[in-house]
Coordinates of C-alpha atoms in Angstrom, one line a residue:
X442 CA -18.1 1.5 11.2
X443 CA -17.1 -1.7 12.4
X444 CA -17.8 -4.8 10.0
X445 CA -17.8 -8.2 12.3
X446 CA -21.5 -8.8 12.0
X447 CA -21.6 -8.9 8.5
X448 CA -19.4 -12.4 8.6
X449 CA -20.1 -15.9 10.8
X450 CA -17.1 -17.6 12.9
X451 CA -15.7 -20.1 9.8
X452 CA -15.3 -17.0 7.6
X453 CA -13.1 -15.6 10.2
X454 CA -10.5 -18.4 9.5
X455 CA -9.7 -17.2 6.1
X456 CA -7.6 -14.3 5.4
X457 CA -9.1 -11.0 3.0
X458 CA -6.8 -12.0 0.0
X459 CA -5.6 -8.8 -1.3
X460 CA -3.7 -7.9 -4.9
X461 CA -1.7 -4.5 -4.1
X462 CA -0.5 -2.2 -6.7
X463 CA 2.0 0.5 -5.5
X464 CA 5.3 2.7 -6.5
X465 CA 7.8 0.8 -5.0
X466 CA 9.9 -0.3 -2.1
X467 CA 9.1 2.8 -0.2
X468 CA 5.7 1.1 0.1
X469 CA 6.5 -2.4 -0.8
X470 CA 9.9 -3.1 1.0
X471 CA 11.3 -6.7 -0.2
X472 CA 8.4 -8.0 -1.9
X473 CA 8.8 -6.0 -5.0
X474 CA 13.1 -6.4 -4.7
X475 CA 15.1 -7.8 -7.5
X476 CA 15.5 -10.4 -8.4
X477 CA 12.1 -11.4 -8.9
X478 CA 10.6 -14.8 -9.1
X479 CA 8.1 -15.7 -11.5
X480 CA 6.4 -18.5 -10.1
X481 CA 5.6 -16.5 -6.8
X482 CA 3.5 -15.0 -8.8
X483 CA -0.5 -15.4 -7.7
X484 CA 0.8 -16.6 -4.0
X485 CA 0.8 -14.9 -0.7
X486 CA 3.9 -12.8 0.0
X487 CA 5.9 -13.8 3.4
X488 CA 5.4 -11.6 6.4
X489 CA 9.2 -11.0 6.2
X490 CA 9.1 -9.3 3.2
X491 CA 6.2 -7.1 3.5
X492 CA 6.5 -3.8 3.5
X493 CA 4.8 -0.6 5.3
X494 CA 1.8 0.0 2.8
X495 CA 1.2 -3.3 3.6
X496 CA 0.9 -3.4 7.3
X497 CA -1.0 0.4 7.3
X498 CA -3.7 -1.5 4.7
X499 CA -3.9 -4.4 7.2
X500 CA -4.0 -2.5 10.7
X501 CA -6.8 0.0 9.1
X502 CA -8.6 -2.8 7.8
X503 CA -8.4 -5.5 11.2
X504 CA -8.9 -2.1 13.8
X505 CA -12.7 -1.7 11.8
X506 CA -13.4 -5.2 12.7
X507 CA -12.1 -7.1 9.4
X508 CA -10.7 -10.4 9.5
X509 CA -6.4 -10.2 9.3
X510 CA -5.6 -9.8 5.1
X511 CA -2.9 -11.7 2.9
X512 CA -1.0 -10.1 0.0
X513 CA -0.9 -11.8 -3.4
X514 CA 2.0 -11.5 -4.8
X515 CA 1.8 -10.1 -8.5
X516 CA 2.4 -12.1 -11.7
X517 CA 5.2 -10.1 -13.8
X518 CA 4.8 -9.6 -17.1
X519 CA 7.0 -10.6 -19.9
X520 CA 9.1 -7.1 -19.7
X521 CA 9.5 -6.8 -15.7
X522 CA 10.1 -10.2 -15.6
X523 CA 13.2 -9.8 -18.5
X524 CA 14.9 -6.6 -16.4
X525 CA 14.3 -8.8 -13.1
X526 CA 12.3 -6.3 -11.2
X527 CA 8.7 -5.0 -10.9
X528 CA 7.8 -1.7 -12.1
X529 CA 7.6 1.2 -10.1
X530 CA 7.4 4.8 -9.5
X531 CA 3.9 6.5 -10.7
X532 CA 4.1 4.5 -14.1
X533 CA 2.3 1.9 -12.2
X534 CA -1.1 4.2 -13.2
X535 CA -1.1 3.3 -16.5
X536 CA -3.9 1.8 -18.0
X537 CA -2.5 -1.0 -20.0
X538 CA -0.2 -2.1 -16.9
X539 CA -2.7 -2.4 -14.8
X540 CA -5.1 -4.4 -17.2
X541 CA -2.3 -6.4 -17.5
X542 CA -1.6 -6.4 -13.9
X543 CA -5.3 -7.4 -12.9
X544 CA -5.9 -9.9 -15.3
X545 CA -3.7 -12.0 -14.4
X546 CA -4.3 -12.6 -10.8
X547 CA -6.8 -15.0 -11.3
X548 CA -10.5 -15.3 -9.5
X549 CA -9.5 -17.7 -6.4
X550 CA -6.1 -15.6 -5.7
X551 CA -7.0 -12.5 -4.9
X552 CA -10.9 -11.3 -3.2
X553 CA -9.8 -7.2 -4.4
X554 CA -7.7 -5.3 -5.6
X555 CA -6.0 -2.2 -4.1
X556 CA -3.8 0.7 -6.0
X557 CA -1.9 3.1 -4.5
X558 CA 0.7 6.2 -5.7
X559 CA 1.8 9.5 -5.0
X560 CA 0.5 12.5 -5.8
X561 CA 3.9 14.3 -5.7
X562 CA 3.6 18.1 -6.7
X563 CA 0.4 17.1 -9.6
X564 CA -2.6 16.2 -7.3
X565 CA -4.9 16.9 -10.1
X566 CA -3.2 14.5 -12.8
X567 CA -2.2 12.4 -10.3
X568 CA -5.5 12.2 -9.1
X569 CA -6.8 11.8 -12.6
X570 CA -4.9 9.3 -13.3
X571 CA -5.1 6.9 -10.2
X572 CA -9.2 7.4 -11.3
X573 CA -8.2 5.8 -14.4
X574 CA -6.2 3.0 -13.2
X575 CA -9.2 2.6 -11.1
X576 CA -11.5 2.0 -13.7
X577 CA -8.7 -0.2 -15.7
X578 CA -8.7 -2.2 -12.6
X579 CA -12.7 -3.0 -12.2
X580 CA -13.2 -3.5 -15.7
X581 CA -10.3 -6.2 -15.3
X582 CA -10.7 -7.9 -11.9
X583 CA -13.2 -11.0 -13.0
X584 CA -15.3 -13.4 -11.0
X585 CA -15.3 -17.3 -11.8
X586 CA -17.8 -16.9 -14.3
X587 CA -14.9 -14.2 -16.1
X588 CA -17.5 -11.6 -15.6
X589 CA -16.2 -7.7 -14.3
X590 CA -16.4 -7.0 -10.4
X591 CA -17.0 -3.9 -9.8
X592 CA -17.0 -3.4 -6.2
X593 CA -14.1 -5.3 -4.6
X594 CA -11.3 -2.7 -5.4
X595 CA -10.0 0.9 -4.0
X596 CA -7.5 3.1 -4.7
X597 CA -5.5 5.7 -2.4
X598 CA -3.5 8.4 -3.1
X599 CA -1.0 10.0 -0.8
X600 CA -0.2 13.4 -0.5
X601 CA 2.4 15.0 -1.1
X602 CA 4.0 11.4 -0.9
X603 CA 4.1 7.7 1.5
X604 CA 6.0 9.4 4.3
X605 CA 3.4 12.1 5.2
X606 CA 1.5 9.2 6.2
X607 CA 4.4 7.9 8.4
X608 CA 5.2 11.3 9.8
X609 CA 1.5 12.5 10.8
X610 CA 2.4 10.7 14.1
X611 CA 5.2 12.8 15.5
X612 CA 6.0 10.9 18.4
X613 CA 6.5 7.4 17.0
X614 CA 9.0 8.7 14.9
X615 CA 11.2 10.2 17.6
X616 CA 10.4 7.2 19.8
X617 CA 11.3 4.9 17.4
X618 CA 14.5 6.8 15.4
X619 CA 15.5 9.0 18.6
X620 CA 16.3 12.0 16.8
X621 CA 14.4 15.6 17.0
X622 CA 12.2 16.7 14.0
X623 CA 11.3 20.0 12.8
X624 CA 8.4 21.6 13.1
X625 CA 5.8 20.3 10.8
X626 CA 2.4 21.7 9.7
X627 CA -0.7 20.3 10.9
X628 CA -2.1 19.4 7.6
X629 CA 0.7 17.8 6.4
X630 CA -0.5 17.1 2.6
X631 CA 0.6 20.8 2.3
X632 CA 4.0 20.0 2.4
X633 CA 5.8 20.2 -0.9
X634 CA 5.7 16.6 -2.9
X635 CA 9.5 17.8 -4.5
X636 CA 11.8 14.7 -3.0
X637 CA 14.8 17.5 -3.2
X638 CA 13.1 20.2 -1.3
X639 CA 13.9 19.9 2.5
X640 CA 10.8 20.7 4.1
X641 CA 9.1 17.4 1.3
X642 CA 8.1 14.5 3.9
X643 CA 10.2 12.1 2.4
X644 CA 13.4 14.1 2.9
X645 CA 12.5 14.9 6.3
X646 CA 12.3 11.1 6.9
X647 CA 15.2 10.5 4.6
X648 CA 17.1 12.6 7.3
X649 CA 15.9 11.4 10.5
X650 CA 16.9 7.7 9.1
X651 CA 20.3 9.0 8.5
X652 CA 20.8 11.1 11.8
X653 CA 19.5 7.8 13.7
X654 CA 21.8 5.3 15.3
X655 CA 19.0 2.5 14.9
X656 CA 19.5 -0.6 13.1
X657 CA 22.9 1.2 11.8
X658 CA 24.1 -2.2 11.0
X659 CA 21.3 -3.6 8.6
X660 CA 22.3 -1.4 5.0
X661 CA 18.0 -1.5 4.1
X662 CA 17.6 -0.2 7.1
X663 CA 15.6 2.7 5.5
X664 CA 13.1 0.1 4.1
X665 CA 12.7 -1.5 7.4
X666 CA 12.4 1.3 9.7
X667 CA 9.5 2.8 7.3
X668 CA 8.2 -1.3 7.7
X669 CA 8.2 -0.9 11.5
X670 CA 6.9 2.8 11.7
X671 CA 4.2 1.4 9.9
X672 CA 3.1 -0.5 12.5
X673 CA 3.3 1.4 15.5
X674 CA 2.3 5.0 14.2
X675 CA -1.3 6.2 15.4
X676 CA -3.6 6.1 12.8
X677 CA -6.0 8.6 13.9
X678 CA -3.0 11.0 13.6
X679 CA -3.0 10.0 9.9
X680 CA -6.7 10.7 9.4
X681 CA -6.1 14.2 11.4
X682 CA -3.0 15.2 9.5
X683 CA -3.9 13.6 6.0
X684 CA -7.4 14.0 5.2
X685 CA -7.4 14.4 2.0
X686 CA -5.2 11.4 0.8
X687 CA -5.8 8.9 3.7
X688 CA -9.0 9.0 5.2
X689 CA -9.8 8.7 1.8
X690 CA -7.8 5.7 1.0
X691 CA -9.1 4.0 4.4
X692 CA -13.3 4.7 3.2
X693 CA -12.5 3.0 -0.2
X694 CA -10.8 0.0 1.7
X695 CA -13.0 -0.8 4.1
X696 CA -15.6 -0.2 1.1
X697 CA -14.0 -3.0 -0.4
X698 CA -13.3 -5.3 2.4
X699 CA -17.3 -4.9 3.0
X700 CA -17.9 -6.0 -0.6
X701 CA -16.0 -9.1 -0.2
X702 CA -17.5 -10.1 2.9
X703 CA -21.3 -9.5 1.6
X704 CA -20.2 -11.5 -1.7
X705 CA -18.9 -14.1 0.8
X706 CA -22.3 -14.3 2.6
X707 CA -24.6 -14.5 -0.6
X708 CA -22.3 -17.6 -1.9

């Protein structure tokens, strides 16, 4: 479904403000990278230190006819902002961190809220969980008036992990890394989520990076390359190869952008 009759020319001007909850740099790439600084908190991150989750999100959300998207930057609390560094890994499902996360974005930073994790080798729990967080995250995300909002939010959960998402196009990734990859399922989320298990999508990637001469120079290169595959992988061979995990991910967001855009024309 495309969306651009549901918004008038001025509302095209201003960006989908979006407060993103994920693992880590995998996803996140220099936006979530130590040291952090507190009083970037609440304020859009720079294009430069975006990450890949963040340009899949935007790409998926602009190709069904949404207006481009910022990403908020998230306020640290007391704890990350001690060690210097955001928390990551699936922890980022608990309930209380994500009340906490929510909350303190306030009403005119963000217009919704998006969580994503891994389902590793525990889609069930995982799954279970991210619902959770889910609910943590509506009950927490407040309007102007301090009141709950309840439709501005989705979450996504990639299966087995991030890089199955990057790897469903085949041939961006030997275009882009000029290496050879092994043969790879069709359905993809039935690869193994163990990150030590050679046929998991995140070794396979892990590998290609290595065996590839590109950017051999630049030492995040590994953060960078999953940045710029991110941006030129097919995303109709995600929804082919990940069904389960993103085509579900992509309904909830464009979900959510529609919310915001309908609250946008009753104001």
């Amino acid at each position: 479904m495309v969306y651009e009759h549901l918004w008038g020319e001025s509302e095209l001007k201003r960006p989908l403000r979006i407060g993103l909850i994920a693992e880590g740099k995998t996803e996140l790439g220099f936006s979530v990278a130590p040291p952090i600084i507190a009083q970037d908190g609440g304020h859009p991150i720079p294009s430069e230190q975006e990450g890949a989750l963040h340009t899949l999100i935007r790409r998926e959300l602009v190709e069904a006819g949404f207006p481009n998207c910022q990403f908020v930057q998230r306020h640290p609390s007391t704890k990350e902002w001690k060690n210097r560094e955001f928390r990551t890994g699936h922890t980022i499902l608990d309930r209380k961190y994500v009340a906490q996360a929510v909350i303190a974005w306030k009403s005119h930073e963000i217009d919704m809220v998006v969580i994503c994790a891994d389902s590793d080798d525990q889609v069930d729990g995982r799954s279970a969980s991210l619902q959770g967080a889910m609910m943590t995250a509506r009950a927490n995300h407040l309007d102007i008036h301090e009141k709950p909002i309840p439709d501005r939010s989705a979450g996504g959960l990639a299966i087995k992990n991030f890089e199955t998402w990057l790897l469903a196009d085949n041939q961006a990734v030997v275009a882009l890394l000029a290496v050879s990859l092994p043969e790879l399922p069709a359905n993809l989320e039935t690869l193994p989520g163990d990150r030590e298990n050679e046929e998991c999508a995140r070794f396979v990637l892990d590998r290609a990076i290595e065996e590839s001469a590109y950017r051999l120079e630049d030492t995040k290169r590994e953060f960078r390359i999953r940045w710029e595959l991110a941006g030129v992988v097919e995303l109709a061979q995600i929804k082919a190869h990940c069904q389960q995990g993103y085509v579900v991910f992509a309904d909830a967001l464009q979900a959510a952008a529609g919310a915001v855009i309908a609250s946008q024309q009753d104001s």
